[in-house]
Amino acid sequence: MERSKRQDLIMFLSMWLVATFMFFAILFIMEYGSLAQMLHDFGWDDVVLELMTVLVFIGISFFYNKLFLRLAVGHQKYRLLTLAHALILLVLNIFVSFIVMGMYNLYWPMPSDDFVKGVYVFSLLSTFVASIDANVDLQKMIYKQMEEKHVLEVENAREKEVGMQARLMVLKSQVDPHFLFNNFSILSDLIDEDPKAAGVFLDNLSKVYRYKLTEMEHNLVEVSKELQMIKAYAALITTRFGKAIQIQIVEQEPMPKGMVPPLAVQMLVENAVKHNAHTTADPLNIYIVVGGNQIIVSNKIHPLSSPVKSTGVGLKNLDDRYSLLSDRKPTVEEKNNTFIVTLPILSKQ
């Protein structure tokens, strides 16, 4: 994250004060035996000159840092960047040293040895302090890039996993031997008993499989297409179970023009049939209400005498698919002995 202008100003002043303090500390250790002697030798004009000289070096180093870091965005070779930064900055500050000495000679033809040494010390200190600042920012930048890369890798892995689960579920549905056997058995009986009904049944069966083979390649399908498939699927269920299972589809006006994940509604109907008892005397009623910006699939809970163990994979996969497509998610609730799932209708992408 880039620093604000206020943070830049605070950092600039901090670097200036640190470099100035380090300069006087080094000068005291190398040249003076006591603080009193140093204060005696340095007048206010000397202090101001030293401060202004440090300011020049720190200012140049600071703005060089910002330019270098901006150019370094996206590069992963952290150590090489750090070394290159320090070398370039050192050369730059030595060059500035010559310029400062040249300007000094314009006004003071005989610069003092102490000042000459001081200028070169300034360049080294500025390089050191500025390199620390740049190194900290480089670390933050590299860490942020690594964190973003990790988040992206996790998200990509999650998308692949969700997509694989969806494809596996569809593949299982496509080649489910029980589903095929039951439907072919019914078709065989209908051919003998009612050829016309057999033709209708075969047409609905082909619609369901054609939909599964073509639309699962997409993340979203139009609500109207999903409903067409559900009507064909409902016809298969009704033909198979007769009055034991009744599927009612209510389409409110106007028909929503949004989209849903393919086979989302079919999976909910399949779950209702799988996990609830159903007989002609006590039929299972499944209601599909389409309107507004949602599809509601509900049914009264009819406990099975031998409950089928639920893995929750279907609902979880549906929830994950929605998470990848939108911030709106399906809701699942049990209310008044009724199982209700609400699917958001998403806008076209």
C-alpha positions as YAML, in Angstrom:
chain: A
units: angstrom
residues:
- id: 1
  name: MET
  ca: [0.00, 0.00, 0.00]
- id: 2
  name: GLU
  ca: [1.39, 3.39, -0.99]
- id: 3
  name: ARG
  ca: [2.09, 5.94, 1.70]
- id: 4
  name: SER
  ca: [-0.01, 9.07, 1.97]
- id: 5
  name: LYS
  ca: [1.52, 12.53, 1.48]
- id: 6
  name: ARG
  ca: [1.52, 13.03, 5.23]
- id: 7
  name: GLN
  ca: [3.33, 9.73, 5.77]
- id: 8
  name: ASP
  ca: [5.83, 10.70, 3.05]
- id: 9
  name: LEU
  ca: [6.53, 14.00, 4.81]
- id: 10
  name: ILE
  ca: [6.99, 12.27, 8.18]
- id: 11
  name: MET
  ca: [9.33, 9.70, 6.62]
- id: 12
  name: PHE
  ca: [11.32, 12.42, 4.83]
- id: 13
  name: LEU
  ca: [11.80, 14.45, 8.03]
- id: 14
  name: SER
  ca: [12.68, 11.29, 9.96]
- id: 15
  name: MET
  ca: [15.35, 10.34, 7.43]
- id: 16
  name: TRP
  ca: [16.73, 13.88, 7.53]
- id: 17
  name: LEU
  ca: [16.94, 13.94, 11.34]
- id: 18
  name: VAL
  ca: [18.44, 10.44, 11.53]
- id: 19
  name: ALA
  ca: [21.10, 11.23, 8.92]
- id: 20
  name: THR
  ca: [21.96, 14.52, 10.66]
- id: 21
  name: PHE
  ca: [22.22, 12.85, 14.06]
- id: 22
  name: MET
  ca: [24.41, 10.07, 12.64]
- id: 23
  name: PHE
  ca: [26.69, 12.64, 10.97]
- id: 24
  name: PHE
  ca: [27.29, 14.62, 14.15]
- id: 25
  name: ALA
  ca: [27.70, 11.42, 16.17]
- id: 26
  name: ILE
  ca: [30.37, 10.12, 13.75]
- id: 27
  name: LEU
  ca: [32.05, 13.51, 13.68]
- id: 28
  name: PHE
  ca: [32.10, 13.66, 17.47]
- id: 29
  name: ILE
  ca: [33.62, 10.17, 17.80]
- id: 30
  name: MET
  ca: [36.28, 10.73, 15.15]
- id: 31
  name: GLU
  ca: [37.28, 14.38, 15.70]
- id: 32
  name: TYR
  ca: [36.39, 15.54, 19.19]
- id: 33
  name: GLY
  ca: [37.27, 14.49, 22.69]
- id: 34
  name: SER
  ca: [34.39, 16.26, 24.37]
- id: 35
  name: LEU
  ca: [31.01, 17.73, 23.58]
- id: 36
  name: ALA
  ca: [32.13, 21.15, 24.84]
- id: 37
  name: GLN
  ca: [34.93, 21.28, 22.29]
- id: 38
  name: MET
  ca: [32.56, 20.33, 19.49]
- id: 39
  name: LEU
  ca: [30.03, 23.00, 20.49]
- id: 40
  name: HIS
  ca: [32.87, 25.54, 20.64]
- id: 41
  name: ASP
  ca: [34.04, 24.75, 17.10]
- id: 42
  name: PHE
  ca: [30.57, 24.70, 15.51]
- id: 43
  name: GLY
  ca: [28.74, 27.96, 15.07]
- id: 44
  name: TRP
  ca: [25.12, 28.34, 14.06]
- id: 45
  name: ASP
  ca: [26.11, 29.06, 10.47]
- id: 46
  name: ASP
  ca: [28.03, 25.77, 10.38]
- id: 47
  name: VAL
  ca: [25.06, 23.84, 11.78]
- id: 48
  name: VAL
  ca: [22.68, 25.40, 9.26]
- id: 49
  name: LEU
  ca: [25.06, 24.61, 6.40]
- id: 50
  name: GLU
  ca: [25.38, 21.00, 7.53]
- id: 51
  name: LEU
  ca: [21.60, 20.67, 7.90]
- id: 52
  name: MET
  ca: [20.97, 22.10, 4.44]
- id: 53
  name: THR
  ca: [23.59, 19.84, 2.89]
- id: 54
  name: VAL
  ca: [22.05, 16.76, 4.52]
- id: 55
  name: LEU
  ca: [18.64, 17.98, 3.33]
- id: 56
  name: VAL
  ca: [19.87, 18.05, -0.28]
- id: 57
  name: PHE
  ca: [21.19, 14.49, -0.13]
- id: 58
  name: ILE
  ca: [18.16, 13.11, 1.72]
- id: 59
  name: GLY
  ca: [15.77, 14.89, -0.64]
- id: 60
  name: ILE
  ca: [17.44, 13.44, -3.73]
- id: 61
  name: SER
  ca: [17.65, 9.98, -2.12]
- id: 62
  name: PHE
  ca: [14.02, 10.09, -1.01]
- id: 63
  name: PHE
  ca: [12.59, 10.94, -4.42]
- id: 64
  name: TYR
  ca: [14.93, 8.43, -6.05]
- id: 65
  name: ASN
  ca: [13.45, 5.81, -3.71]
- id: 66
  name: LYS
  ca: [9.90, 6.59, -4.85]
- id: 67
  name: LEU
  ca: [10.88, 6.44, -8.52]
- id: 68
  name: PHE
  ca: [12.84, 3.20, -8.08]
- id: 69
  name: LEU
  ca: [10.03, 1.49, -6.14]
- id: 70
  name: ARG
  ca: [7.50, 2.49, -8.77]
- id: 71
  name: LEU
  ca: [9.66, 0.92, -11.48]
- id: 72
  name: ALA
  ca: [10.25, -2.17, -9.32]
- id: 73
  name: VAL
  ca: [6.54, -3.04, -9.01]
- id: 74
  name: GLY
  ca: [5.91, -6.54, -10.35]
- id: 75
  name: HIS
  ca: [9.49, -7.77, -10.15]
- id: 76
  name: GLN
  ca: [10.17, -10.80, -7.94]
- id: 77
  name: LYS
  ca: [14.00, -10.69, -7.71]
- id: 78
  name: TYR
  ca: [14.10, -8.96, -4.34]
- id: 79
  name: ARG
  ca: [17.80, -9.38, -3.53]
- id: 80
  name: LEU
  ca: [18.91, -8.18, -6.96]
- id: 81
  name: LEU
  ca: [16.63, -5.16, -6.65]
- id: 82
  name: THR
  ca: [18.05, -4.28, -3.23]
- id: 83
  name: LEU
  ca: [21.64, -4.48, -4.47]
- id: 84
  name: ALA
  ca: [20.88, -2.51, -7.63]
- id: 85
  name: HIS
  ca: [19.10, 0.15, -5.59]
- id: 86
  name: ALA
  ca: [22.03, 0.63, -3.20]
- id: 87
  name: LEU
  ca: [24.67, 0.78, -5.97]
- id: 88
  name: ILE
  ca: [22.74, 3.24, -8.11]
- id: 89
  name: LEU
  ca: [21.96, 5.42, -5.09]
- id: 90
  name: LEU
  ca: [25.61, 5.45, -4.01]
- id: 91
  name: VAL
  ca: [26.75, 6.51, -7.49]
- id: 92
  name: LEU
  ca: [24.02, 9.15, -7.57]
- id: 93
  name: ASN
  ca: [25.02, 10.58, -4.19]
- id: 94
  name: ILE
  ca: [28.74, 10.68, -5.13]
- id: 95
  name: PHE
  ca: [27.77, 12.56, -8.27]
- id: 96
  name: VAL
  ca: [25.73, 14.97, -6.17]
- id: 97
  name: SER
  ca: [28.77, 15.37, -3.90]
- id: 98
  name: PHE
  ca: [30.80, 16.76, -6.81]
- id: 99
  name: ILE
  ca: [27.96, 19.13, -7.69]
- id: 100
  name: VAL
  ca: [27.70, 20.33, -4.08]
- id: 101
  name: MET
  ca: [31.45, 20.90, -3.91]
- id: 102
  name: GLY
  ca: [31.37, 22.79, -7.22]
- id: 103
  name: MET
  ca: [28.62, 25.07, -5.96]
- id: 104
  name: TYR
  ca: [30.50, 25.53, -2.69]
- id: 105
  name: ASN
  ca: [33.62, 26.63, -4.58]
- id: 106
  name: LEU
  ca: [31.64, 29.37, -6.31]
- id: 107
  name: TYR
  ca: [31.20, 31.13, -2.98]
- id: 108
  name: TRP
  ca: [34.06, 29.75, -0.87]
- id: 109
  name: PRO
  ca: [37.10, 29.14, -3.10]
- id: 110
  name: MET
  ca: [38.96, 27.41, -0.30]
- id: 111
  name: PRO
  ca: [36.55, 24.88, 1.25]
- id: 112
  name: SER
  ca: [37.61, 23.49, 4.59]
- id: 113
  name: ASP
  ca: [38.84, 19.91, 4.80]
- id: 114
  name: ASP
  ca: [36.17, 19.19, 7.41]
- id: 115
  name: PHE
  ca: [33.43, 20.27, 5.05]
- id: 116
  name: VAL
  ca: [34.87, 18.27, 2.17]
- id: 117
  name: LYS
  ca: [34.95, 15.17, 4.37]
- id: 118
  name: GLY
  ca: [31.48, 16.02, 5.61]
- id: 119
  name: VAL
  ca: [30.03, 16.11, 2.09]
- id: 120
  name: TYR
  ca: [31.25, 12.59, 1.36]
- id: 121
  name: VAL
  ca: [30.02, 11.39, 4.74]
- id: 122
  name: PHE
  ca: [26.64, 12.91, 3.89]
- id: 123
  name: SER
  ca: [26.50, 10.93, 0.65]
- id: 124
  name: LEU
  ca: [27.29, 7.67, 2.44]
- id: 125
  name: LEU
  ca: [24.84, 8.33, 5.27]
- id: 126
  name: SER
  ca: [22.08, 9.31, 2.85]
- id: 127
  name: THR
  ca: [22.69, 6.15, 0.86]
- id: 128
  name: PHE
  ca: [22.54, 4.06, 4.03]
- id: 129
  name: VAL
  ca: [19.40, 5.67, 5.46]
- id: 130
  name: ALA
  ca: [17.58, 5.78, 2.11]
- id: 131
  name: SER
  ca: [18.48, 2.15, 1.43]
- id: 132
  name: ILE
  ca: [16.90, 1.11, 4.71]
- id: 133
  name: ASP
  ca: [13.72, 2.97, 3.80]
- id: 134
  name: ALA
  ca: [13.65, 1.45, 0.31]
- id: 135
  name: ASN
  ca: [14.42, -2.02, 1.68]
- id: 136
  name: VAL
  ca: [11.44, -1.82, 4.07]
- id: 137
  name: ASP
  ca: [9.15, -0.71, 1.25]
- id: 138
  name: LEU
  ca: [10.52, -3.42, -1.05]
- id: 139
  name: GLN
  ca: [9.80, -6.04, 1.61]
- id: 140
  name: LYS
  ca: [6.25, -4.76, 1.98]
- id: 141
  name: MET
  ca: [5.79, -4.75, -1.78]
- id: 142
  name: ILE
  ca: [7.17, -8.26, -2.23]
- id: 143
  name: TYR
  ca: [5.09, -9.54, 0.70]
- id: 144
  name: LYS
  ca: [1.96, -7.97, -0.76]
- id: 145
  name: GLN
  ca: [2.67, -9.53, -4.17]
- id: 146
  name: MET
  ca: [3.26, -12.93, -2.58]
- id: 147
  name: GLU
  ca: [0.05, -12.61, -0.57]
- id: 148
  name: GLU
  ca: [-1.95, -11.63, -3.66]
- id: 149
  name: LYS
  ca: [-0.39, -14.51, -5.59]
- id: 150
  name: HIS
  ca: [-1.28, -16.92, -2.79]
- id: 151
  name: VAL
  ca: [-4.87, -15.66, -2.65]
- id: 152
  name: LEU
  ca: [-5.13, -16.02, -6.43]
- id: 153
  name: GLU
  ca: [-3.71, -19.55, -6.32]
- id: 154
  name: VAL
  ca: [-6.13, -20.54, -3.56]
- id: 155
  name: GLU
  ca: [-9.05, -19.04, -5.50]
- id: 156
  name: ASN
  ca: [-8.00, -20.80, -8.71]
- id: 157
  name: ALA
  ca: [-7.64, -24.09, -6.85]
- id: 158
  name: ARG
  ca: [-11.07, -23.59, -5.32]
- id: 159
  name: GLU
  ca: [-12.60, -22.81, -8.72]
- id: 160
  name: LYS
  ca: [-11.03, -25.96, -10.17]
- id: 161
  name: GLU
  ca: [-12.29, -28.05, -7.27]
- id: 162
  name: VAL
  ca: [-15.81, -26.66, -7.52]
- id: 163
  name: GLY
  ca: [-15.81, -27.10, -11.29]
- id: 164
  name: MET
  ca: [-14.53, -30.66, -10.96]
- id: 165
  name: GLN
  ca: [-17.22, -31.50, -8.40]
- id: 166
  name: ALA
  ca: [-19.88, -30.07, -10.69]
- id: 167
  name: ARG
  ca: [-18.58, -32.03, -13.68]
- id: 168
  name: LEU
  ca: [-18.39, -35.22, -11.64]
- id: 169
  name: MET
  ca: [-21.95, -34.73, -10.41]
- id: 170
  name: VAL
  ca: [-23.17, -34.20, -13.95]
- id: 171
  name: LEU
  ca: [-21.16, -37.14, -15.27]
- id: 172
  name: LYS
  ca: [-22.63, -39.34, -12.55]
- id: 173
  name: SER
  ca: [-26.09, -38.11, -13.45]
- id: 174
  name: GLN
  ca: [-25.46, -38.71, -17.15]
- id: 175
  name: VAL
  ca: [-24.34, -42.30, -16.71]
- id: 176
  name: ASP
  ca: [-26.34, -43.13, -13.55]
- id: 177
  name: PRO
  ca: [-27.26, -46.78, -14.28]
- id: 178
  name: HIS
  ca: [-30.31, -46.69, -12.01]
- id: 179
  name: PHE
  ca: [-31.69, -43.58, -13.72]
- id: 180
  name: LEU
  ca: [-31.08, -45.05, -17.17]
- id: 181
  name: PHE
  ca: [-32.42, -48.49, -16.24]
- id: 182
  name: ASN
  ca: [-35.59, -47.07, -14.68]
- id: 183
  name: ASN
  ca: [-36.31, -44.75, -17.59]
- id: 184
  name: PHE
  ca: [-35.59, -47.38, -20.23]
- id: 185
  name: SER
  ca: [-37.78, -49.87, -18.37]
- id: 186
  name: ILE
  ca: [-40.61, -47.35, -18.30]
- id: 187
  name: LEU
  ca: [-40.05, -46.56, -21.98]
- id: 188
  name: SER
  ca: [-40.13, -50.25, -22.84]
- id: 189
  name: ASP
  ca: [-43.45, -50.69, -21.02]
- id: 190
  name: LEU
  ca: [-44.94, -47.60, -22.64]
- id: 191
  name: ILE
  ca: [-43.99, -48.79, -26.14]
- id: 192
  name: ASP
  ca: [-46.19, -51.84, -25.62]
- id: 193
  name: GLU
  ca: [-48.99, -50.11, -23.71]
- id: 194
  name: ASP
  ca: [-49.15, -46.62, -25.21]
- id: 195
  name: PRO
  ca: [-46.85, -45.84, -28.17]
- id: 196
  name: LYS
  ca: [-47.93, -42.19, -28.20]
- id: 197
  name: ALA
  ca: [-47.05, -41.74, -24.53]
- id: 198
  name: ALA
  ca: [-43.76, -43.54, -25.20]
- id: 199
  name: GLY
  ca: [-42.94, -40.97, -27.86]
- id: 200
  name: VAL
  ca: [-43.62, -38.12, -25.44]
- id: 201
  name: PHE
  ca: [-41.55, -39.82, -22.74]
- id: 202
  name: LEU
  ca: [-38.62, -40.35, -25.13]
- id: 203
  name: ASP
  ca: [-38.82, -36.72, -26.23]
- id: 204
  name: ASN
  ca: [-38.62, -35.52, -22.60]
- id: 205
  name: LEU
  ca: [-35.75, -37.91, -21.87]
- id: 206
  name: SER
  ca: [-33.79, -36.57, -24.85]
- id: 207
  name: LYS
  ca: [-34.42, -32.96, -23.72]
- id: 208
  name: VAL
  ca: [-33.02, -33.70, -20.26]
- id: 209
  name: TYR
  ca: [-29.87, -35.38, -21.61]
- id: 210
  name: ARG
  ca: [-29.34, -32.81, -24.35]
- id: 211
  name: TYR
  ca: [-29.46, -30.08, -21.71]
- id: 212
  name: LYS
  ca: [-26.95, -31.89, -19.50]
- id: 213
  name: LEU
  ca: [-24.57, -32.43, -22.38]
- id: 214
  name: THR
  ca: [-24.64, -28.86, -23.69]
- id: 215
  name: GLU
  ca: [-25.41, -26.43, -20.89]
- id: 216
  name: MET
  ca: [-23.03, -27.75, -18.22]
- id: 217
  name: GLU
  ca: [-20.19, -26.23, -20.23]
- id: 218
  name: HIS
  ca: [-21.48, -22.83, -19.08]
- id: 219
  name: ASN
  ca: [-21.36, -21.26, -15.63]
- id: 220
  name: LEU
  ca: [-24.84, -19.81, -15.99]
- id: 221
  name: VAL
  ca: [-27.91, -20.51, -18.11]
- id: 222
  name: GLU
  ca: [-31.05, -18.52, -18.69]
- id: 223
  name: VAL
  ca: [-33.90, -19.21, -16.28]
- id: 224
  name: SER
  ca: [-36.21, -20.03, -19.19]
- id: 225
  name: LYS
  ca: [-33.87, -22.82, -20.38]
- id: 226
  name: GLU
  ca: [-33.57, -24.29, -16.88]
- id: 227
  name: LEU
  ca: [-37.36, -24.31, -16.57]
- id: 228
  name: GLN
  ca: [-37.81, -26.03, -19.94]
- id: 229
  name: MET
  ca: [-35.49, -28.79, -18.78]
- id: 230
  name: ILE
  ca: [-37.24, -29.02, -15.39]
- id: 231
  name: LYS
  ca: [-40.61, -29.44, -17.09]
- id: 232
  name: ALA
  ca: [-39.18, -32.31, -19.14]
- id: 233
  name: TYR
  ca: [-37.57, -33.80, -16.01]
- id: 234
  name: ALA
  ca: [-40.83, -33.42, -14.06]
- id: 235
  name: ALA
  ca: [-42.67, -35.27, -16.82]
- id: 236
  name: LEU
  ca: [-40.22, -38.19, -16.47]
- id: 237
  name: ILE
  ca: [-40.69, -38.25, -12.69]
- id: 238
  name: THR
  ca: [-44.48, -38.10, -12.99]
- id: 239
  name: THR
  ca: [-44.54, -40.90, -15.54]
- id: 240
  name: ARG
  ca: [-42.31, -43.05, -13.34]
- id: 241
  name: PHE
  ca: [-44.00, -42.48, -9.95]
- id: 242
  name: GLY
  ca: [-47.49, -41.56, -11.06]
- id: 243
  name: LYS
  ca: [-49.51, -39.66, -8.46]
- id: 244
  name: ALA
  ca: [-46.98, -40.45, -5.71]
- id: 245
  name: ILE
  ca: [-44.91, -37.43, -6.73]
- id: 246
  name: GLN
  ca: [-46.49, -34.23, -7.96]
- id: 247
  name: ILE
  ca: [-44.36, -31.36, -9.21]
- id: 248
  name: GLN
  ca: [-46.03, -27.99, -9.56]
- id: 249
  name: ILE
  ca: [-44.27, -25.14, -11.38]
- id: 250
  name: VAL
  ca: [-45.61, -21.64, -10.77]
- id: 251
  name: GLU
  ca: [-44.30, -18.96, -13.11]
- id: 252
  name: GLN
  ca: [-45.09, -15.47, -11.91]
- id: 253
  name: GLU
  ca: [-45.38, -12.67, -14.43]
- id: 254
  name: PRO
  ca: [-43.27, -11.24, -15.81]
- id: 255
  name: MET
  ca: [-40.88, -14.12, -16.35]
- id: 256
  name: PRO
  ca: [-37.43, -13.28, -14.91]
- id: 257
  name: LYS
  ca: [-34.75, -12.74, -17.56]
- id: 258
  name: GLY
  ca: [-31.82, -13.57, -15.29]
- id: 259
  name: MET
  ca: [-29.66, -16.66, -15.01]
- id: 260
  name: VAL
  ca: [-28.91, -19.57, -12.67]
- id: 261
  name: PRO
  ca: [-26.23, -22.28, -12.55]
- id: 262
  name: PRO
  ca: [-27.22, -25.17, -14.84]
- id: 263
  name: LEU
  ca: [-29.06, -28.09, -13.20]
- id: 264
  name: ALA
  ca: [-29.49, -26.11, -9.96]
- id: 265
  name: VAL
  ca: [-33.26, -26.64, -9.82]
- id: 266
  name: GLN
  ca: [-33.03, -30.23, -11.09]
- id: 267
  name: MET
  ca: [-30.63, -31.11, -8.28]
- id: 268
  name: LEU
  ca: [-33.07, -29.80, -5.68]
- id: 269
  name: VAL
  ca: [-35.96, -31.78, -7.17]
- id: 270
  name: GLU
  ca: [-33.78, -34.90, -7.28]
- id: 271
  name: ASN
  ca: [-32.82, -34.40, -3.61]
- id: 272
  name: ALA
  ca: [-36.49, -34.04, -2.61]
- id: 273
  name: VAL
  ca: [-37.38, -37.28, -4.36]
- id: 274
  name: LYS
  ca: [-34.40, -39.10, -2.85]
- id: 275
  name: HIS
  ca: [-34.86, -38.02, 0.78]
- id: 276
  name: ASN
  ca: [-38.65, -38.13, 1.18]
- id: 277
  name: ALA
  ca: [-41.23, -40.90, 1.30]
- id: 278
  name: HIS
  ca: [-43.92, -40.83, -1.39]
- id: 279
  name: THR
  ca: [-46.98, -42.97, -2.01]
- id: 280
  name: THR
  ca: [-50.21, -42.56, -3.95]
- id: 281
  name: ALA
  ca: [-52.09, -42.22, -0.66]
- id: 282
  name: ASP
  ca: [-49.60, -39.68, 0.71]
- id: 283
  name: PRO
  ca: [-47.97, -38.01, -2.29]
- id: 284
  name: LEU
  ca: [-44.87, -35.84, -2.19]
- id: 285
  name: ASN
  ca: [-45.69, -32.39, -3.51]
- id: 286
  name: ILE
  ca: [-42.77, -30.37, -4.82]
- id: 287
  name: TYR
  ca: [-43.41, -26.71, -5.53]
- id: 288
  name: ILE
  ca: [-41.22, -24.62, -7.82]
- id: 289
  name: VAL
  ca: [-42.09, -20.93, -7.73]
- id: 290
  name: VAL
  ca: [-40.33, -18.65, -10.20]
- id: 291
  name: GLY
  ca: [-40.69, -14.90, -9.83]
- id: 292
  name: GLY
  ca: [-39.01, -11.66, -8.96]
- id: 293
  name: ASN
  ca: [-35.32, -12.36, -8.55]
- id: 294
  name: GLN
  ca: [-35.48, -15.88, -7.14]
- id: 295
  name: ILE
  ca: [-36.60, -19.47, -7.60]
- id: 296
  name: ILE
  ca: [-38.08, -21.20, -4.54]
- id: 297
  name: VAL
  ca: [-38.14, -25.00, -4.39]
- id: 298
  name: SER
  ca: [-40.06, -26.45, -1.44]
- id: 299
  name: ASN
  ca: [-41.65, -29.65, -0.22]
- id: 300
  name: LYS
  ca: [-43.26, -31.01, 2.91]
- id: 301
  name: ILE
  ca: [-40.88, -33.26, 4.79]
- id: 302
  name: HIS
  ca: [-41.95, -36.91, 4.50]
- id: 303
  name: PRO
  ca: [-39.52, -38.92, 6.65]
- id: 304
  name: LEU
  ca: [-38.35, -42.21, 5.14]
- id: 305
  name: SER
  ca: [-38.69, -45.39, 7.19]
- id: 306
  name: SER
  ca: [-35.01, -46.01, 6.43]
- id: 307
  name: PRO
  ca: [-33.49, -42.55, 5.93]
- id: 308
  name: VAL
  ca: [-30.94, -42.15, 3.16]
- id: 309
  name: LYS
  ca: [-27.69, -40.80, 4.57]
- id: 310
  name: SER
  ca: [-27.16, -37.27, 3.25]
- id: 311
  name: THR
  ca: [-23.60, -36.19, 2.40]
- id: 312
  name: GLY
  ca: [-24.61, -32.60, 1.72]
- id: 313
  name: VAL
  ca: [-22.30, -32.55, -1.32]
- id: 314
  name: GLY
  ca: [-25.02, -31.38, -3.71]
- id: 315
  name: LEU
  ca: [-26.09, -28.37, -1.67]
- id: 316
  name: LYS
  ca: [-22.49, -27.47, -0.83]
- id: 317
  name: ASN
  ca: [-21.48, -27.61, -4.47]
- id: 318
  name: LEU
  ca: [-24.44, -25.43, -5.39]
- id: 319
  name: ASP
  ca: [-23.45, -22.94, -2.70]
- id: 320
  name: ASP
  ca: [-19.84, -22.95, -3.93]
- id: 321
  name: ARG
  ca: [-20.90, -22.39, -7.53]
- id: 322
  name: TYR
  ca: [-22.93, -19.35, -6.50]
- id: 323
  name: SER
  ca: [-19.98, -18.04, -4.44]
- id: 324
  name: LEU
  ca: [-17.79, -18.03, -7.54]
- id: 325
  name: LEU
  ca: [-20.39, -16.15, -9.57]
- id: 326
  name: SER
  ca: [-21.95, -13.66, -7.17]
- id: 327
  name: ASP
  ca: [-22.13, -12.40, -3.61]
- id: 328
  name: ARG
  ca: [-25.71, -13.71, -3.47]
- id: 329
  name: LYS
  ca: [-26.09, -17.25, -2.17]
- id: 330
  name: PRO
  ca: [-28.86, -19.84, -1.90]
- id: 331
  name: THR
  ca: [-30.68, -20.07, 1.42]
- id: 332
  name: VAL
  ca: [-31.81, -23.34, 2.99]
- id: 333
  name: GLU
  ca: [-34.37, -23.52, 5.80]
- id: 334
  name: GLU
  ca: [-36.85, -25.84, 7.46]
- id: 335
  name: LYS
  ca: [-40.09, -24.11, 8.43]
- id: 336
  name: ASN
  ca: [-43.41, -25.64, 9.50]
- id: 337
  name: ASN
  ca: [-42.17, -29.11, 8.52]
- id: 338
  name: THR
  ca: [-41.31, -27.78, 5.06]
- id: 339
  name: PHE
  ca: [-37.89, -27.88, 3.43]
- id: 340
  name: ILE
  ca: [-37.30, -24.66, 1.47]
- id: 341
  name: VAL
  ca: [-34.41, -23.70, -0.79]
- id: 342
  name: THR
  ca: [-34.28, -20.25, -2.36]
- id: 343
  name: LEU
  ca: [-32.06, -19.78, -5.42]
- id: 344
  name: PRO
  ca: [-31.14, -16.19, -6.37]
- id: 345
  name: ILE
  ca: [-31.62, -15.32, -10.03]
- id: 346
  name: LEU
  ca: [-28.44, -13.60, -11.17]
- id: 347
  name: SER
  ca: [-28.18, -10.85, -13.73]
- id: 348
  name: LYS
  ca: [-26.76, -11.68, -17.14]
- id: 349
  name: GLN
  ca: [-22.97, -11.36, -17.33]
...
